[in-house]
Amino acid sequence: MNIFIYHKFGTKNHTRYADVDKIGRSRGQVICDSLHAFTGCDCVSSFVSKDKLTVLKLLKTHSSNQALKQLCQCWQGSDGMLEKLEQFTCVMYTDSNSNSATVGNSVTVY
């Protein structure tokens, strides 16, 4: 039996569907599991106004892939991993390669 899983996102007037299986195959299971661990629930992101597809697209261009993979594979994070995840969180909200020192108080994670 073939089962297809889609994730609905967007607004009332602009709804789209993402093929979850296709994303998993193209990005790899480890990065998808790591993204889930970092952002939280399947359908509601832990980060205000940032949906999972936006974050996944950002991962294509950012160097945090390795840090996210480490997050899913170990119980204790290294300082380097935590710094990379912090930088990635800042980039999610600033759309730049700023780090936490330059972003300062403009980022609030709930």
Coordinates of N, CA and C in Angstrom, one line a residue:
M1 N 0.8 -1.2 0.0 CA 0.0 0.0 0.0 C 0.9 1.2 0.0
N2 N 0.7 2.1 -0.9 CA 1.4 3.4 -1.0 C 0.6 4.4 -0.3
I3 N 1.3 5.1 0.7 CA 0.7 6.2 1.4 C 1.5 7.5 1.1
F4 N 0.8 8.5 0.8 CA 1.5 9.8 0.5 C 1.1 10.8 1.7
I5 N 2.1 11.5 2.2 CA 1.9 12.4 3.3 C 2.2 13.8 2.8
Y6 N 1.3 14.7 3.0 CA 1.4 16.1 2.6 C 1.3 17.0 3.8
H7 N 2.0 18.1 3.8 CA 1.9 19.1 4.9 C 1.2 20.3 4.3
K8 N 0.1 20.7 4.8 CA -0.7 21.9 4.3 C -0.1 23.1 5.0
F9 N 0.2 24.2 4.3 CA 0.6 25.4 4.9 C 0.2 26.6 4.1
G10 N 0.4 27.8 4.6 CA 0.0 29.0 3.9 C -1.2 29.7 4.6
T11 N -1.9 30.5 3.9 CA -3.0 31.3 4.5 C -4.3 30.8 3.8
K12 N -5.4 31.4 4.2 CA -6.7 31.1 3.7 C -6.7 31.3 2.1
N13 N -6.1 32.4 1.7 CA -6.2 32.7 0.2 C -5.0 32.1 -0.5
H14 N -4.0 31.6 0.1 CA -2.8 31.1 -0.5 C -2.3 29.8 0.2
T15 N -3.0 28.7 -0.1 CA -2.7 27.4 0.6 C -1.9 26.6 -0.4
R16 N -0.9 25.9 0.2 CA 0.0 25.0 -0.6 C 0.2 23.7 0.2
Y17 N 0.6 22.7 -0.6 CA 0.8 21.4 0.0 C 2.3 21.0 -0.3
A18 N 3.0 20.5 0.7 CA 4.3 20.0 0.5 C 4.4 18.5 0.6
D19 N 5.0 17.8 -0.3 CA 5.2 16.4 -0.3 C 6.2 16.0 0.8
V20 N 5.8 15.5 1.9 CA 6.7 15.2 3.0 C 7.7 14.1 2.7
D21 N 7.2 13.1 2.0 CA 8.1 12.0 1.5 C 9.2 12.5 0.6
K22 N 8.8 13.4 -0.3 CA 9.8 13.9 -1.3 C 10.9 14.8 -0.5
I23 N 10.4 15.6 0.4 CA 11.4 16.4 1.2 C 12.3 15.5 2.0
G24 N 11.8 14.5 2.6 CA 12.6 13.5 3.4 C 13.6 12.8 2.5
R25 N 13.2 12.4 1.3 CA 14.2 11.8 0.4 C 15.3 12.7 -0.1
S26 N 14.9 14.0 -0.4 CA 15.9 14.9 -0.9 C 16.8 15.5 0.2
R27 N 16.3 15.7 1.4 CA 17.2 16.2 2.4 C 17.8 15.2 3.3
G28 N 17.2 14.0 3.4 CA 17.8 13.0 4.2 C 17.0 12.8 5.5
Q29 N 16.9 11.6 6.0 CA 16.1 11.4 7.2 C 16.7 12.0 8.5
V30 N 18.0 12.0 8.5 CA 18.7 12.6 9.7 C 18.4 14.1 9.9
I31 N 18.5 14.8 8.8 CA 18.3 16.3 8.8 C 16.8 16.5 9.1
C32 N 15.9 15.7 8.6 CA 14.5 15.9 8.9 C 14.2 15.6 10.4
D33 N 14.7 14.6 10.9 CA 14.6 14.3 12.3 C 15.1 15.4 13.2
S34 N 16.3 15.9 12.8 CA 17.0 16.9 13.5 C 16.1 18.2 13.5
L35 N 15.6 18.5 12.3 CA 14.8 19.7 12.2 C 13.5 19.6 13.1
H36 N 13.0 18.4 13.2 CA 11.8 18.2 14.0 C 12.2 18.4 15.5
A37 N 13.4 17.9 15.9 CA 13.8 18.0 17.3 C 14.1 19.5 17.6
F38 N 14.6 20.2 16.7 CA 15.0 21.6 16.9 C 13.7 22.5 16.9
T39 N 12.8 22.3 16.0 CA 11.7 23.3 15.9 C 10.4 22.8 16.6
G40 N 10.3 21.6 17.0 CA 9.2 21.1 17.8 C 8.2 20.4 17.0
C41 N 6.9 20.5 17.4 CA 5.8 19.8 16.8 C 5.8 19.7 15.3
D42 N 5.1 18.7 14.8 CA 5.0 18.5 13.4 C 4.3 19.6 12.6
C43 N 3.3 20.2 13.2 CA 2.6 21.2 12.5 C 2.6 22.6 13.1
V44 N 3.2 22.8 14.2 CA 3.4 24.1 14.8 C 4.8 24.3 15.2
S45 N 5.5 25.3 14.7 CA 6.9 25.5 14.9 C 7.0 26.1 16.3
S46 N 8.2 25.8 17.0 CA 8.5 26.4 18.2 C 8.9 27.9 18.1
F47 N 9.1 28.3 16.8 CA 9.6 29.6 16.5 C 8.5 30.4 16.0
V48 N 8.2 31.6 16.6 CA 7.1 32.4 16.2 C 7.3 32.9 14.7
S49 N 6.2 32.7 13.9 CA 6.1 33.1 12.5 C 7.1 32.4 11.6
K50 N 7.6 31.3 12.0 CA 8.6 30.6 11.1 C 8.0 29.2 10.9
D51 N 7.5 28.9 9.7 CA 7.1 27.5 9.5 C 8.2 26.6 9.1
K52 N 8.0 25.3 9.1 CA 9.0 24.3 8.9 C 9.6 24.4 7.5
L53 N 8.8 24.7 6.5 CA 9.3 24.8 5.1 C 10.3 26.0 4.9
T54 N 10.0 27.1 5.6 CA 10.9 28.2 5.5 C 12.2 27.9 6.2
V55 N 12.2 27.2 7.3 CA 13.4 26.8 8.0 C 14.1 25.7 7.1
L56 N 13.4 24.8 6.5 CA 14.1 23.8 5.7 C 14.8 24.5 4.5
K57 N 14.1 25.4 3.8 CA 14.7 26.1 2.7 C 16.0 26.9 3.2
L58 N 16.0 27.5 4.3 CA 17.1 28.2 4.9 C 18.3 27.2 5.1
L59 N 18.0 26.0 5.5 CA 19.0 25.0 5.7 C 19.8 24.7 4.5
K60 N 19.2 24.9 3.3 CA 19.9 24.6 2.0 C 21.1 25.5 1.8
T61 N 21.0 26.7 2.4 CA 22.0 27.7 2.2 C 22.8 28.1 3.4
H62 N 22.5 27.5 4.5 CA 23.3 27.8 5.7 C 24.1 26.6 6.2
S63 N 25.1 26.9 6.9 CA 26.1 25.9 7.3 C 25.8 25.1 8.6
S64 N 24.5 25.2 9.0 CA 24.1 24.5 10.3 C 23.7 23.1 10.1
N65 N 23.8 22.5 8.9 CA 23.4 21.1 8.7 C 24.1 20.2 9.7
Q66 N 25.4 20.3 9.8 CA 26.1 19.4 10.7 C 25.7 19.6 12.1
A67 N 25.4 20.8 12.6 CA 25.0 21.0 14.0 C 23.6 20.4 14.2
L68 N 22.7 20.5 13.2 CA 21.4 19.9 13.4 C 21.5 18.3 13.4
K69 N 22.4 17.8 12.6 CA 22.6 16.3 12.6 C 23.1 15.9 14.0
Q70 N 24.0 16.6 14.6 CA 24.6 16.3 15.9 C 23.5 16.4 16.9
L71 N 22.6 17.3 16.8 CA 21.5 17.5 17.8 C 20.6 16.2 17.8
C72 N 20.4 15.6 16.7 CA 19.6 14.4 16.7 C 20.3 13.1 17.1
Q73 N 21.7 13.2 17.1 CA 22.4 12.0 17.3 C 23.1 11.9 18.7
C74 N 23.0 12.9 19.5 CA 23.7 12.8 20.8 C 22.8 13.5 21.8
W75 N 23.0 13.1 23.1 CA 22.3 13.7 24.2 C 22.9 15.0 24.7
Q76 N 24.2 15.1 24.6 CA 24.8 16.3 25.1 C 25.4 17.1 23.9
G77 N 25.1 18.4 23.8 CA 25.6 19.2 22.7 C 27.0 19.8 23.1
S78 N 27.8 19.9 22.1 CA 29.1 20.6 22.3 C 28.9 22.1 22.2
D79 N 29.9 22.8 22.6 CA 29.8 24.3 22.5 C 29.7 24.7 21.1
G80 N 30.4 24.1 20.2 CA 30.4 24.4 18.8 C 29.0 24.2 18.2
M81 N 28.4 23.1 18.6 CA 27.0 22.8 18.1 C 26.0 23.8 18.6
L82 N 26.1 24.1 19.8 CA 25.1 25.1 20.4 C 25.3 26.5 19.8
E83 N 26.5 26.9 19.5 CA 26.8 28.1 18.9 C 26.2 28.2 17.5
K84 N 26.4 27.1 16.7 CA 25.8 27.0 15.4 C 24.3 27.0 15.4
L85 N 23.7 26.4 16.3 CA 22.2 26.4 16.4 C 21.7 27.8 16.8
E86 N 22.5 28.4 17.7 CA 22.1 29.8 18.0 C 22.2 30.7 16.8
Q87 N 23.3 30.6 16.1 CA 23.5 31.4 14.9 C 22.4 31.1 13.9
F88 N 22.0 29.9 13.7 CA 21.0 29.5 12.8 C 19.6 30.1 13.2
T89 N 19.3 30.1 14.5 CA 18.1 30.8 15.0 C 18.1 32.2 14.7
C90 N 19.2 32.9 14.9 CA 19.3 34.3 14.6 C 19.1 34.6 13.1
V91 N 19.7 33.7 12.2 CA 19.5 33.9 10.8 C 18.1 33.7 10.4
M92 N 17.4 32.8 11.1 CA 15.9 32.6 10.8 C 15.2 33.9 10.9
Y93 N 15.5 34.7 11.8 CA 14.8 35.9 12.1 C 15.4 37.2 11.5
T94 N 16.6 37.1 11.0 CA 17.2 38.3 10.4 C 17.4 38.2 9.0
D95 N 17.3 37.0 8.4 CA 17.6 36.8 7.0 C 19.0 37.3 6.6
S96 N 19.9 37.1 7.5 CA 21.3 37.4 7.2 C 22.2 36.4 7.9
N97 N 23.5 36.6 7.8 CA 24.4 35.7 8.5 C 24.9 36.3 9.8
S98 N 24.0 37.1 10.4 CA 24.4 37.7 11.7 C 24.6 36.6 12.8
N99 N 25.3 36.9 13.8 CA 25.4 35.9 14.9 C 24.7 36.6 16.1
S100 N 24.6 35.9 17.2 CA 23.9 36.4 18.3 C 24.4 37.6 18.9
A101 N 25.7 37.9 18.7 CA 26.3 39.1 19.3 C 25.8 40.3 18.5
T102 N 25.6 40.2 17.2 CA 25.2 41.4 16.4 C 23.7 41.5 16.4
V103 N 23.0 40.4 16.6 CA 21.5 40.5 16.6 C 21.0 41.0 18.0
G104 N 21.7 40.6 19.0 CA 21.3 41.1 20.4 C 19.9 40.8 20.8
N105 N 19.2 41.7 21.3 CA 17.9 41.5 21.9 C 16.8 41.4 20.8
S106 N 17.1 41.5 19.5 CA 16.0 41.5 18.6 C 15.4 40.1 18.3
V107 N 16.0 39.1 18.9 CA 15.5 37.7 18.7 C 14.9 37.2 20.1
T108 N 13.7 36.8 20.1 CA 13.0 36.2 21.2 C 12.5 34.9 20.8
V109 N 13.0 33.8 21.4 CA 12.5 32.5 21.2 C 11.5 32.1 22.3
Y110 N 10.3 31.6 21.9 CA 9.3 31.2 22.8 C 9.3 29.8 23.1

